[in-house]
């Protein structure tokens, strides 16, 4: 795949118009508009997190705080698909799988429908970083392309789950296909990472209405099973939490076997704290029985 993360993206999923331009925004050809302060200096305050798509920073621009996602170079991620599918795609179509295309098109679709800042975090547009006042040396391995979003400091809690489940209808009506709506990608009730959210129209070989329908049908059930993590109290899927609990219980057995009773008791207190009101799978019950026997 040749590099495409250049100015040729403008006119495809990026628009040169500013976010506050009054002209009508297309719903059929979603293009994210440019951040209104794209030429202003950026003060980098804190690294918030990162992954295979890019890194997110808390920044201040024109006196206001934002979350700035700076995209990694295309070599840092790759388009994974069976060879049979890759052969049916033109190279230009594979560009639509990129995180910047996914984020830009999804945010643009929501914005064109008047839903910016409802289902997902509010997006303020894209910008191309330039000069030392916008792009410090620590970003030398990143692309100059970035997406500006609201900064939401509060993490997601179980109290947010009902609202998250309710708002999923916004994504469905907007013809979005979320693929990574795990608890870690939420702040409050807002999805903040749209790097794997695909937006119709999309390359036909990669878009499945059947899979999309199944996803929305299963999401509500999956979200209803999110729980507080046994390790740190953050919200995680129930299945992941069970794996963590089983590892802790095995740690209790190992500690007691080696006479480390204080460590075993600390682990037992941790597991009991979160096991009072949540489902315990059969495997965990067996380990508990062994431990209490």
PDB file of C-alpha atoms in Angstrom:
ATOM      1  CA  UNK A   1       0.000   0.000   0.000  1.00  0.00           C
ATOM      2  CA  UNK A   2       1.538   3.276  -1.050  1.00  0.00           C
ATOM      3  CA  UNK A   3       1.335   6.332   1.158  1.00  0.00           C
ATOM      4  CA  UNK A   4      -1.926   8.224   0.773  1.00  0.00           C
ATOM      5  CA  UNK A   5      -1.857  10.325   3.947  1.00  0.00           C
ATOM      6  CA  UNK A   6      -1.171  13.559   2.131  1.00  0.00           C
ATOM      7  CA  UNK A   7      -3.207  16.454   0.780  1.00  0.00           C
ATOM      8  CA  UNK A   8      -4.989  14.054  -1.588  1.00  0.00           C
ATOM      9  CA  UNK A   9      -7.232  13.155   1.380  1.00  0.00           C
ATOM     10  CA  UNK A  10      -8.820  16.596   1.046  1.00  0.00           C
ATOM     11  CA  UNK A  11     -11.828  16.080  -1.165  1.00  0.00           C
ATOM     12  CA  UNK A  12     -12.166  12.425  -0.178  1.00  0.00           C
ATOM     13  CA  UNK A  13     -12.941  12.357   3.555  1.00  0.00           C
ATOM     14  CA  UNK A  14     -11.527  15.744   4.540  1.00  0.00           C
ATOM     15  CA  UNK A  15     -13.009  19.087   3.544  1.00  0.00           C
ATOM     16  CA  UNK A  16     -11.070  22.332   3.249  1.00  0.00           C
ATOM     17  CA  UNK A  17     -14.055  24.249   4.628  1.00  0.00           C
ATOM     18  CA  UNK A  18     -13.920  25.286   8.308  1.00  0.00           C
ATOM     19  CA  UNK A  19     -16.275  23.638  10.798  1.00  0.00           C
ATOM     20  CA  UNK A  20     -18.245  26.865  11.226  1.00  0.00           C
ATOM     21  CA  UNK A  21     -18.878  27.374   7.506  1.00  0.00           C
ATOM     22  CA  UNK A  22     -22.655  27.854   7.039  1.00  0.00           C
ATOM     23  CA  UNK A  23     -22.952  25.846   3.815  1.00  0.00           C
ATOM     24  CA  UNK A  24     -24.880  22.583   3.939  1.00  0.00           C
ATOM     25  CA  UNK A  25     -22.918  19.482   4.911  1.00  0.00           C
ATOM     26  CA  UNK A  26     -23.339  16.454   2.669  1.00  0.00           C
ATOM     27  CA  UNK A  27     -24.739  13.316   4.273  1.00  0.00           C
ATOM     28  CA  UNK A  28     -24.071  11.074   1.259  1.00  0.00           C
ATOM     29  CA  UNK A  29     -20.416  12.072   0.836  1.00  0.00           C
ATOM     30  CA  UNK A  30     -19.156  12.642   4.399  1.00  0.00           C
ATOM     31  CA  UNK A  31     -16.144  14.936   4.660  1.00  0.00           C
ATOM     32  CA  UNK A  32     -14.893  16.227   7.985  1.00  0.00           C
ATOM     33  CA  UNK A  33     -14.324  19.969   7.975  1.00  0.00           C
ATOM     34  CA  UNK A  34     -11.207  21.753   9.160  1.00  0.00           C
ATOM     35  CA  UNK A  35     -10.700  22.932  12.750  1.00  0.00           C
ATOM     36  CA  UNK A  36     -11.349  26.682  12.912  1.00  0.00           C
ATOM     37  CA  UNK A  37      -8.128  27.367  14.869  1.00  0.00           C
ATOM     38  CA  UNK A  38      -5.935  25.154  12.700  1.00  0.00           C
ATOM     39  CA  UNK A  39      -3.226  27.814  12.375  1.00  0.00           C
ATOM     40  CA  UNK A  40      -2.967  28.677  16.080  1.00  0.00           C
ATOM     41  CA  UNK A  41      -0.139  27.529  18.408  1.00  0.00           C
ATOM     42  CA  UNK A  42      -0.748  24.374  20.436  1.00  0.00           C
ATOM     43  CA  UNK A  43       0.262  23.897  24.048  1.00  0.00           C
ATOM     44  CA  UNK A  44       0.722  20.206  24.850  1.00  0.00           C
ATOM     45  CA  UNK A  45      -0.281  19.557  28.458  1.00  0.00           C
ATOM     46  CA  UNK A  46      -0.462  15.796  28.947  1.00  0.00           C
ATOM     47  CA  UNK A  47      -0.217  12.494  27.097  1.00  0.00           C
ATOM     48  CA  UNK A  48      -3.610  10.797  27.480  1.00  0.00           C
ATOM     49  CA  UNK A  49      -2.987   7.479  25.739  1.00  0.00           C
ATOM     50  CA  UNK A  50      -2.257   5.820  22.448  1.00  0.00           C
ATOM     51  CA  UNK A  51      -2.329   2.682  20.353  1.00  0.00           C
ATOM     52  CA  UNK A  52      -1.797   1.377  16.852  1.00  0.00           C
ATOM     53  CA  UNK A  53      -3.734   4.254  15.273  1.00  0.00           C
ATOM     54  CA  UNK A  54      -2.206   7.259  16.977  1.00  0.00           C
ATOM     55  CA  UNK A  55      -1.573   9.101  20.225  1.00  0.00           C
ATOM     56  CA  UNK A  56      -3.945  11.390  22.093  1.00  0.00           C
ATOM     57  CA  UNK A  57      -2.838  14.505  23.955  1.00  0.00           C
ATOM     58  CA  UNK A  58      -4.546  16.981  26.206  1.00  0.00           C
ATOM     59  CA  UNK A  59      -3.790  20.315  24.560  1.00  0.00           C
ATOM     60  CA  UNK A  60      -4.775  23.934  24.926  1.00  0.00           C
ATOM     61  CA  UNK A  61      -5.576  26.046  21.870  1.00  0.00           C
ATOM     62  CA  UNK A  62      -6.793  29.630  22.134  1.00  0.00           C
ATOM     63  CA  UNK A  63      -7.319  29.159  25.863  1.00  0.00           C
ATOM     64  CA  UNK A  64      -9.505  26.054  25.558  1.00  0.00           C
ATOM     65  CA  UNK A  65      -8.648  22.441  26.321  1.00  0.00           C
ATOM     66  CA  UNK A  66      -9.088  19.739  23.674  1.00  0.00           C
ATOM     67  CA  UNK A  67      -8.152  16.117  23.112  1.00  0.00           C
ATOM     68  CA  UNK A  68      -5.892  15.986  20.053  1.00  0.00           C
ATOM     69  CA  UNK A  69      -5.487  12.645  18.285  1.00  0.00           C
ATOM     70  CA  UNK A  70      -2.329  12.640  16.166  1.00  0.00           C
ATOM     71  CA  UNK A  71      -2.295   9.825  13.620  1.00  0.00           C
ATOM     72  CA  UNK A  72       0.637   7.464  13.206  1.00  0.00           C
ATOM     73  CA  UNK A  73       2.260   6.855   9.852  1.00  0.00           C
ATOM     74  CA  UNK A  74       0.491   4.244   7.751  1.00  0.00           C
ATOM     75  CA  UNK A  75       3.319   1.721   8.245  1.00  0.00           C
ATOM     76  CA  UNK A  76       2.418   1.546  11.949  1.00  0.00           C
ATOM     77  CA  UNK A  77      -0.873  -0.178  11.129  1.00  0.00           C
ATOM     78  CA  UNK A  78      -1.910  -2.477   8.320  1.00  0.00           C
ATOM     79  CA  UNK A  79      -4.984  -3.550   6.428  1.00  0.00           C
ATOM     80  CA  UNK A  80      -5.784  -7.086   7.574  1.00  0.00           C
ATOM     81  CA  UNK A  81      -8.153  -9.099   5.424  1.00  0.00           C
ATOM     82  CA  UNK A  82      -8.212 -12.500   3.702  1.00  0.00           C
ATOM     83  CA  UNK A  83      -6.298 -12.585   0.439  1.00  0.00           C
ATOM     84  CA  UNK A  84      -9.537 -13.320  -1.438  1.00  0.00           C
ATOM     85  CA  UNK A  85     -10.920  -9.971  -0.269  1.00  0.00           C
ATOM     86  CA  UNK A  86      -7.715  -8.027  -0.888  1.00  0.00           C
ATOM     87  CA  UNK A  87      -7.674  -9.224  -4.494  1.00  0.00           C
ATOM     88  CA  UNK A  88     -11.157  -7.797  -5.049  1.00  0.00           C
ATOM     89  CA  UNK A  89     -10.218  -4.353  -3.765  1.00  0.00           C
ATOM     90  CA  UNK A  90      -8.578  -1.565  -5.660  1.00  0.00           C
ATOM     91  CA  UNK A  91      -5.720   0.044  -3.765  1.00  0.00           C
ATOM     92  CA  UNK A  92      -7.668   3.288  -3.560  1.00  0.00           C
ATOM     93  CA  UNK A  93     -10.485   1.422  -1.782  1.00  0.00           C
ATOM     94  CA  UNK A  94      -8.138   0.068   0.893  1.00  0.00           C
ATOM     95  CA  UNK A  95      -7.516   3.648   2.005  1.00  0.00           C
ATOM     96  CA  UNK A  96     -11.032   3.693   3.448  1.00  0.00           C
ATOM     97  CA  UNK A  97      -9.915   1.185   6.082  1.00  0.00           C
ATOM     98  CA  UNK A  98      -7.407   3.646   7.542  1.00  0.00           C
ATOM     99  CA  UNK A  99      -8.100   5.113  10.997  1.00  0.00           C
ATOM    100  CA  UNK A 100      -8.110   8.689   9.719  1.00  0.00           C
ATOM    101  CA  UNK A 101     -10.676   7.861   7.032  1.00  0.00           C
ATOM    102  CA  UNK A 102     -12.857   6.010   9.538  1.00  0.00           C
ATOM    103  CA  UNK A 103     -12.752   8.791  12.128  1.00  0.00           C
ATOM    104  CA  UNK A 104     -13.213  11.613   9.646  1.00  0.00           C
ATOM    105  CA  UNK A 105     -16.128  10.021   7.786  1.00  0.00           C
ATOM    106  CA  UNK A 106     -17.950   8.924  10.957  1.00  0.00           C
ATOM    107  CA  UNK A 107     -17.622  12.317  12.637  1.00  0.00           C
ATOM    108  CA  UNK A 108     -18.632  14.043   9.394  1.00  0.00           C
ATOM    109  CA  UNK A 109     -21.760  11.893   9.059  1.00  0.00           C
ATOM    110  CA  UNK A 110     -22.802  12.629  12.634  1.00  0.00           C
ATOM    111  CA  UNK A 111     -22.138  16.338  12.135  1.00  0.00           C
ATOM    112  CA  UNK A 112     -24.170  16.460   8.918  1.00  0.00           C
ATOM    113  CA  UNK A 113     -27.132  14.940  10.774  1.00  0.00           C
ATOM    114  CA  UNK A 114     -26.908  17.391  13.660  1.00  0.00           C
ATOM    115  CA  UNK A 115     -25.624  14.648  15.975  1.00  0.00           C
ATOM    116  CA  UNK A 116     -22.097  15.902  16.658  1.00  0.00           C
ATOM    117  CA  UNK A 117     -21.456  15.385  20.370  1.00  0.00           C
ATOM    118  CA  UNK A 118     -24.403  13.065  21.036  1.00  0.00           C
ATOM    119  CA  UNK A 119     -23.463   9.423  20.441  1.00  0.00           C
ATOM    120  CA  UNK A 120     -19.736  10.125  20.256  1.00  0.00           C
ATOM    121  CA  UNK A 121     -17.560  12.857  21.705  1.00  0.00           C
ATOM    122  CA  UNK A 122     -17.942  16.217  19.977  1.00  0.00           C
ATOM    123  CA  UNK A 123     -15.458  16.654  17.136  1.00  0.00           C
ATOM    124  CA  UNK A 124     -14.073  20.066  16.185  1.00  0.00           C
ATOM    125  CA  UNK A 125     -12.537  19.039  12.884  1.00  0.00           C
ATOM    126  CA  UNK A 126      -9.163  18.079  11.479  1.00  0.00           C
ATOM    127  CA  UNK A 127      -5.895  19.932  11.241  1.00  0.00           C
ATOM    128  CA  UNK A 128      -2.497  19.460   9.644  1.00  0.00           C
ATOM    129  CA  UNK A 129       0.235  20.206  12.162  1.00  0.00           C
ATOM    130  CA  UNK A 130       3.095  22.375  10.971  1.00  0.00           C
ATOM    131  CA  UNK A 131       5.994  24.203  12.551  1.00  0.00           C
ATOM    132  CA  UNK A 132       7.479  23.835  16.022  1.00  0.00           C
ATOM    133  CA  UNK A 133       4.541  25.621  17.667  1.00  0.00           C
ATOM    134  CA  UNK A 134       2.191  22.868  16.543  1.00  0.00           C
ATOM    135  CA  UNK A 135       4.371  19.823  15.987  1.00  0.00           C
ATOM    136  CA  UNK A 136       7.081  19.296  18.638  1.00  0.00           C
ATOM    137  CA  UNK A 137       9.973  16.886  18.177  1.00  0.00           C
ATOM    138  CA  UNK A 138       8.185  14.147  20.133  1.00  0.00           C
ATOM    139  CA  UNK A 139       5.787  13.844  17.186  1.00  0.00           C
ATOM    140  CA  UNK A 140       8.488  13.313  14.575  1.00  0.00           C
ATOM    141  CA  UNK A 141       7.368   9.701  14.051  1.00  0.00           C
ATOM    142  CA  UNK A 142       3.741  10.704  13.558  1.00  0.00           C
ATOM    143  CA  UNK A 143       1.952  12.096  10.559  1.00  0.00           C
ATOM    144  CA  UNK A 144       1.058  15.801  10.652  1.00  0.00           C
ATOM    145  CA  UNK A 145      -2.627  14.860  10.521  1.00  0.00           C
ATOM    146  CA  UNK A 146      -4.722  15.240  13.661  1.00  0.00           C
ATOM    147  CA  UNK A 147      -8.355  15.272  14.754  1.00  0.00           C
ATOM    148  CA  UNK A 148      -9.572  17.683  17.425  1.00  0.00           C
ATOM    149  CA  UNK A 149     -12.173  16.537  19.951  1.00  0.00           C
ATOM    150  CA  UNK A 150     -13.693  17.629  23.224  1.00  0.00           C
ATOM    151  CA  UNK A 151     -11.646  16.634  26.236  1.00  0.00           C
ATOM    152  CA  UNK A 152     -13.735  14.492  28.594  1.00  0.00           C
ATOM    153  CA  UNK A 153     -11.804  13.820  31.819  1.00  0.00           C
ATOM    154  CA  UNK A 154     -14.306  11.578  33.576  1.00  0.00           C
ATOM    155  CA  UNK A 155     -14.004   7.840  32.879  1.00  0.00           C
ATOM    156  CA  UNK A 156     -16.943   5.642  32.073  1.00  0.00           C
ATOM    157  CA  UNK A 157     -18.837   4.072  34.979  1.00  0.00           C
ATOM    158  CA  UNK A 158     -21.616   1.510  35.188  1.00  0.00           C
ATOM    159  CA  UNK A 159     -24.050   4.404  35.669  1.00  0.00           C
ATOM    160  CA  UNK A 160     -23.311   5.413  32.058  1.00  0.00           C
ATOM    161  CA  UNK A 161     -24.292   2.049  30.568  1.00  0.00           C
ATOM    162  CA  UNK A 162     -28.066   2.702  30.231  1.00  0.00           C
ATOM    163  CA  UNK A 163     -27.360   5.926  28.322  1.00  0.00           C
ATOM    164  CA  UNK A 164     -24.768   4.191  26.129  1.00  0.00           C
ATOM    165  CA  UNK A 165     -27.283   1.493  25.234  1.00  0.00           C
ATOM    166  CA  UNK A 166     -29.983   4.072  24.512  1.00  0.00           C
ATOM    167  CA  UNK A 167     -27.768   6.219  22.283  1.00  0.00           C
ATOM    168  CA  UNK A 168     -26.657   3.334  20.073  1.00  0.00           C
ATOM    169  CA  UNK A 169     -29.756   3.996  17.952  1.00  0.00           C
ATOM    170  CA  UNK A 170     -28.072   7.222  16.792  1.00  0.00           C
ATOM    171  CA  UNK A 171     -25.232   5.235  15.224  1.00  0.00           C
ATOM    172  CA  UNK A 172     -27.688   2.823  13.643  1.00  0.00           C
ATOM    173  CA  UNK A 173     -29.745   5.591  12.044  1.00  0.00           C
ATOM    174  CA  UNK A 174     -26.570   7.334  10.854  1.00  0.00           C
ATOM    175  CA  UNK A 175     -25.568   4.186   8.907  1.00  0.00           C
ATOM    176  CA  UNK A 176     -22.463   3.670  11.009  1.00  0.00           C
ATOM    177  CA  UNK A 177     -20.965   0.278  11.828  1.00  0.00           C
ATOM    178  CA  UNK A 178     -19.056   0.487  15.126  1.00  0.00           C
ATOM    179  CA  UNK A 179     -16.502  -2.279  15.461  1.00  0.00           C
ATOM    180  CA  UNK A 180     -14.685  -1.476  18.696  1.00  0.00           C
ATOM    181  CA  UNK A 181     -17.206  -0.192  21.214  1.00  0.00           C
ATOM    182  CA  UNK A 182     -15.432  -1.664  24.214  1.00  0.00           C
ATOM    183  CA  UNK A 183     -15.709   0.141  27.563  1.00  0.00           C
ATOM    184  CA  UNK A 184     -12.113   1.370  27.260  1.00  0.00           C
ATOM    185  CA  UNK A 185     -13.136   3.540  24.292  1.00  0.00           C
ATOM    186  CA  UNK A 186     -15.750   5.486  26.248  1.00  0.00           C
ATOM    187  CA  UNK A 187     -15.522   8.558  28.442  1.00  0.00           C
ATOM    188  CA  UNK A 188     -18.750   9.009  30.293  1.00  0.00           C
ATOM    189  CA  UNK A 189     -21.443   7.874  27.867  1.00  0.00           C
ATOM    190  CA  UNK A 190     -19.531   9.099  24.796  1.00  0.00           C
ATOM    191  CA  UNK A 191     -17.488   6.973  22.413  1.00  0.00           C
ATOM    192  CA  UNK A 192     -14.175   8.787  21.947  1.00  0.00           C
ATOM    193  CA  UNK A 193     -12.295   6.510  19.531  1.00  0.00           C
ATOM    194  CA  UNK A 194     -13.909   6.144  16.095  1.00  0.00           C
ATOM    195  CA  UNK A 195     -10.852   4.714  14.358  1.00  0.00           C
ATOM    196  CA  UNK A 196     -12.686   1.471  13.583  1.00  0.00           C
ATOM    197  CA  UNK A 197     -16.150   2.873  12.916  1.00  0.00           C
ATOM    198  CA  UNK A 198     -17.085   2.407   9.267  1.00  0.00           C
ATOM    199  CA  UNK A 199     -19.556   4.658   7.485  1.00  0.00           C
ATOM    200  CA  UNK A 200     -21.845   3.886   4.556  1.00  0.00           C
ATOM    201  CA  UNK A 201     -21.154   4.146   1.636  1.00  0.00           C
ATOM    202  CA  UNK A 202     -18.140   1.882   1.995  1.00  0.00           C
ATOM    203  CA  UNK A 203     -16.327  -0.510  -0.373  1.00  0.00           C
ATOM    204  CA  UNK A 204     -18.937  -3.182  -1.106  1.00  0.00           C
ATOM    205  CA  UNK A 205     -16.681  -6.136  -0.420  1.00  0.00           C
ATOM    206  CA  UNK A 206     -16.060  -4.800   3.101  1.00  0.00           C
ATOM    207  CA  UNK A 207     -19.621  -3.781   4.000  1.00  0.00           C
ATOM    208  CA  UNK A 208     -22.153  -6.322   5.255  1.00  0.00           C
ATOM    209  CA  UNK A 209     -25.684  -5.280   6.181  1.00  0.00           C
ATOM    210  CA  UNK A 210     -26.216  -8.684   7.782  1.00  0.00           C
ATOM    211  CA  UNK A 211     -23.176  -8.351  10.060  1.00  0.00           C
ATOM    212  CA  UNK A 212     -24.199  -4.815  10.904  1.00  0.00           C
ATOM    213  CA  UNK A 213     -27.690  -5.929  11.937  1.00  0.00           C
ATOM    214  CA  UNK A 214     -26.232  -8.716  14.067  1.00  0.00           C
ATOM    215  CA  UNK A 215     -23.857  -6.278  15.717  1.00  0.00           C
ATOM    216  CA  UNK A 216     -26.576  -3.887  16.844  1.00  0.00           C
ATOM    217  CA  UNK A 217     -28.698  -6.806  18.007  1.00  0.00           C
ATOM    218  CA  UNK A 218     -25.887  -8.245  20.139  1.00  0.00           C
ATOM    219  CA  UNK A 219     -24.457  -4.980  21.482  1.00  0.00           C
ATOM    220  CA  UNK A 220     -27.303  -4.294  23.884  1.00  0.00           C
ATOM    221  CA  UNK A 221     -26.867  -7.679  25.542  1.00  0.00           C
ATOM    222  CA  UNK A 222     -23.081  -7.353  25.706  1.00  0.00           C
ATOM    223  CA  UNK A 223     -23.252  -3.880  27.231  1.00  0.00           C
ATOM    224  CA  UNK A 224     -25.721  -5.099  29.853  1.00  0.00           C
ATOM    225  CA  UNK A 225     -23.021  -7.549  31.009  1.00  0.00           C
ATOM    226  CA  UNK A 226     -20.285  -4.957  31.521  1.00  0.00           C
ATOM    227  CA  UNK A 227     -18.966  -4.981  35.085  1.00  0.00           C
ATOM    228  CA  UNK A 228     -16.397  -3.297  37.296  1.00  0.00           C
ATOM    229  CA  UNK A 229     -12.982  -4.847  36.821  1.00  0.00           C
ATOM    230  CA  UNK A 230     -11.711  -7.000  39.668  1.00  0.00           C
ATOM    231  CA  UNK A 231      -8.252  -5.525  39.177  1.00  0.00           C
ATOM    232  CA  UNK A 232      -8.774  -1.759  39.183  1.00  0.00           C
ATOM    233  CA  UNK A 233     -12.501  -0.997  39.243  1.00  0.00           C
ATOM    234  CA  UNK A 234     -12.682   0.185  35.633  1.00  0.00           C
ATOM    235  CA  UNK A 235     -15.590  -1.005  33.505  1.00  0.00           C
ATOM    236  CA  UNK A 236     -14.797  -4.057  31.370  1.00  0.00           C
ATOM    237  CA  UNK A 237     -16.692  -6.827  29.616  1.00  0.00           C
ATOM    238  CA  UNK A 238     -17.968  -9.594  31.851  1.00  0.00           C
ATOM    239  CA  UNK A 239     -15.933 -12.258  30.042  1.00  0.00           C
ATOM    240  CA  UNK A 240     -12.667 -10.364  30.520  1.00  0.00           C
ATOM    241  CA  UNK A 241     -13.435  -9.856  34.179  1.00  0.00           C
ATOM    242  CA  UNK A 242     -13.962 -13.597  34.637  1.00  0.00           C
ATOM    243  CA  UNK A 243     -10.511 -14.311  33.207  1.00  0.00           C
ATOM    244  CA  UNK A 244      -8.958 -11.803  35.601  1.00  0.00           C
ATOM    245  CA  UNK A 245     -10.829 -13.272  38.550  1.00  0.00           C
ATOM    246  CA  UNK A 246      -9.715 -16.791  37.685  1.00  0.00           C
ATOM    247  CA  UNK A 247      -6.097 -15.635  37.550  1.00  0.00           C
ATOM    248  CA  UNK A 248      -6.438 -13.988  40.962  1.00  0.00           C
ATOM    249  CA  UNK A 249      -8.005 -17.120  42.423  1.00  0.00           C
ATOM    250  CA  UNK A 250      -5.169 -19.214  41.072  1.00  0.00           C
ATOM    251  CA  UNK A 251      -2.831 -16.705  42.679  1.00  0.00           C
ATOM    252  CA  UNK A 252      -4.555 -17.324  46.023  1.00  0.00           C
ATOM    253  CA  UNK A 253      -4.001 -21.068  45.702  1.00  0.00           C
ATOM    254  CA  UNK A 254      -0.353 -20.581  44.756  1.00  0.00           C
ATOM    255  CA  UNK A 255       0.291 -18.124  47.615  1.00  0.00           C
ATOM    256  CA  UNK A 256      -1.264 -20.429  50.225  1.00  0.00           C
ATOM    257  CA  UNK A 257       0.634 -23.420  48.881  1.00  0.00           C
ATOM    258  CA  UNK A 258       3.888 -21.526  49.430  1.00  0.00           C
ATOM    259  CA  UNK A 259       2.962 -20.188  52.855  1.00  0.00           C
ATOM    260  CA  UNK A 260       2.363 -16.609  51.681  1.00  0.00           C
ATOM    261  CA  UNK A 261      -0.808 -16.201  53.731  1.00  0.00           C
ATOM    262  CA  UNK A 262      -0.850 -12.402  53.895  1.00  0.00           C
ATOM    263  CA  UNK A 263      -0.630 -12.129  50.106  1.00  0.00           C
ATOM    264  CA  UNK A 264      -3.343 -14.766  49.750  1.00  0.00           C
ATOM    265  CA  UNK A 265      -5.609 -12.862  52.124  1.00  0.00           C
ATOM    266  CA  UNK A 266      -5.101  -9.596  50.216  1.00  0.00           C
ATOM    267  CA  UNK A 267      -6.061 -11.317  46.969  1.00  0.00           C
ATOM    268  CA  UNK A 268      -9.081 -12.909  48.641  1.00  0.00           C
ATOM    269  CA  UNK A 269     -10.298  -9.519  49.864  1.00  0.00           C
ATOM    270  CA  UNK A 270      -9.940  -8.164  46.332  1.00  0.00           C
ATOM    271  CA  UNK A 271     -11.935 -10.973  44.755  1.00  0.00           C
ATOM    272  CA  UNK A 272     -14.668 -10.832  47.413  1.00  0.00           C
ATOM    273  CA  UNK A 273     -15.068  -7.088  46.945  1.00  0.00           C
ATOM    274  CA  UNK A 274     -16.296  -7.431  43.374  1.00  0.00           C
ATOM    275  CA  UNK A 275     -17.891 -10.886  43.507  1.00  0.00           C
ATOM    276  CA  UNK A 276     -20.831  -9.982  45.720  1.00  0.00           C
ATOM    277  CA  UNK A 277     -23.184  -8.709  43.048  1.00  0.00           C
ATOM    278  CA  UNK A 278     -21.924 -10.197  39.795  1.00  0.00           C
ATOM    279  CA  UNK A 279     -22.206 -13.498  38.023  1.00  0.00           C
ATOM    280  CA  UNK A 280     -19.495 -16.065  38.739  1.00  0.00           C
ATOM    281  CA  UNK A 281     -18.866 -18.505  35.912  1.00  0.00           C
ATOM    282  CA  UNK A 282     -18.657 -22.291  36.507  1.00  0.00           C
ATOM    283  CA  UNK A 283     -14.860 -22.421  36.188  1.00  0.00           C
ATOM    284  CA  UNK A 284     -14.493 -19.751  38.852  1.00  0.00           C
ATOM    285  CA  UNK A 285     -16.896 -21.661  41.109  1.00  0.00           C
ATOM    286  CA  UNK A 286     -14.688 -24.745  40.837  1.00  0.00           C
ATOM    287  CA  UNK A 287     -11.597 -22.754  41.815  1.00  0.00           C
ATOM    288  CA  UNK A 288     -13.479 -21.185  44.732  1.00  0.00           C
ATOM    289  CA  UNK A 289     -14.565 -24.636  45.884  1.00  0.00           C
ATOM    290  CA  UNK A 290     -10.983 -25.896  45.712  1.00  0.00           C
ATOM    291  CA  UNK A 291      -9.780 -22.863  47.633  1.00  0.00           C
ATOM    292  CA  UNK A 292     -12.401 -23.252  50.354  1.00  0.00           C
ATOM    293  CA  UNK A 293     -11.975 -27.000  50.559  1.00  0.00           C
TER     294      UNK A 293
END
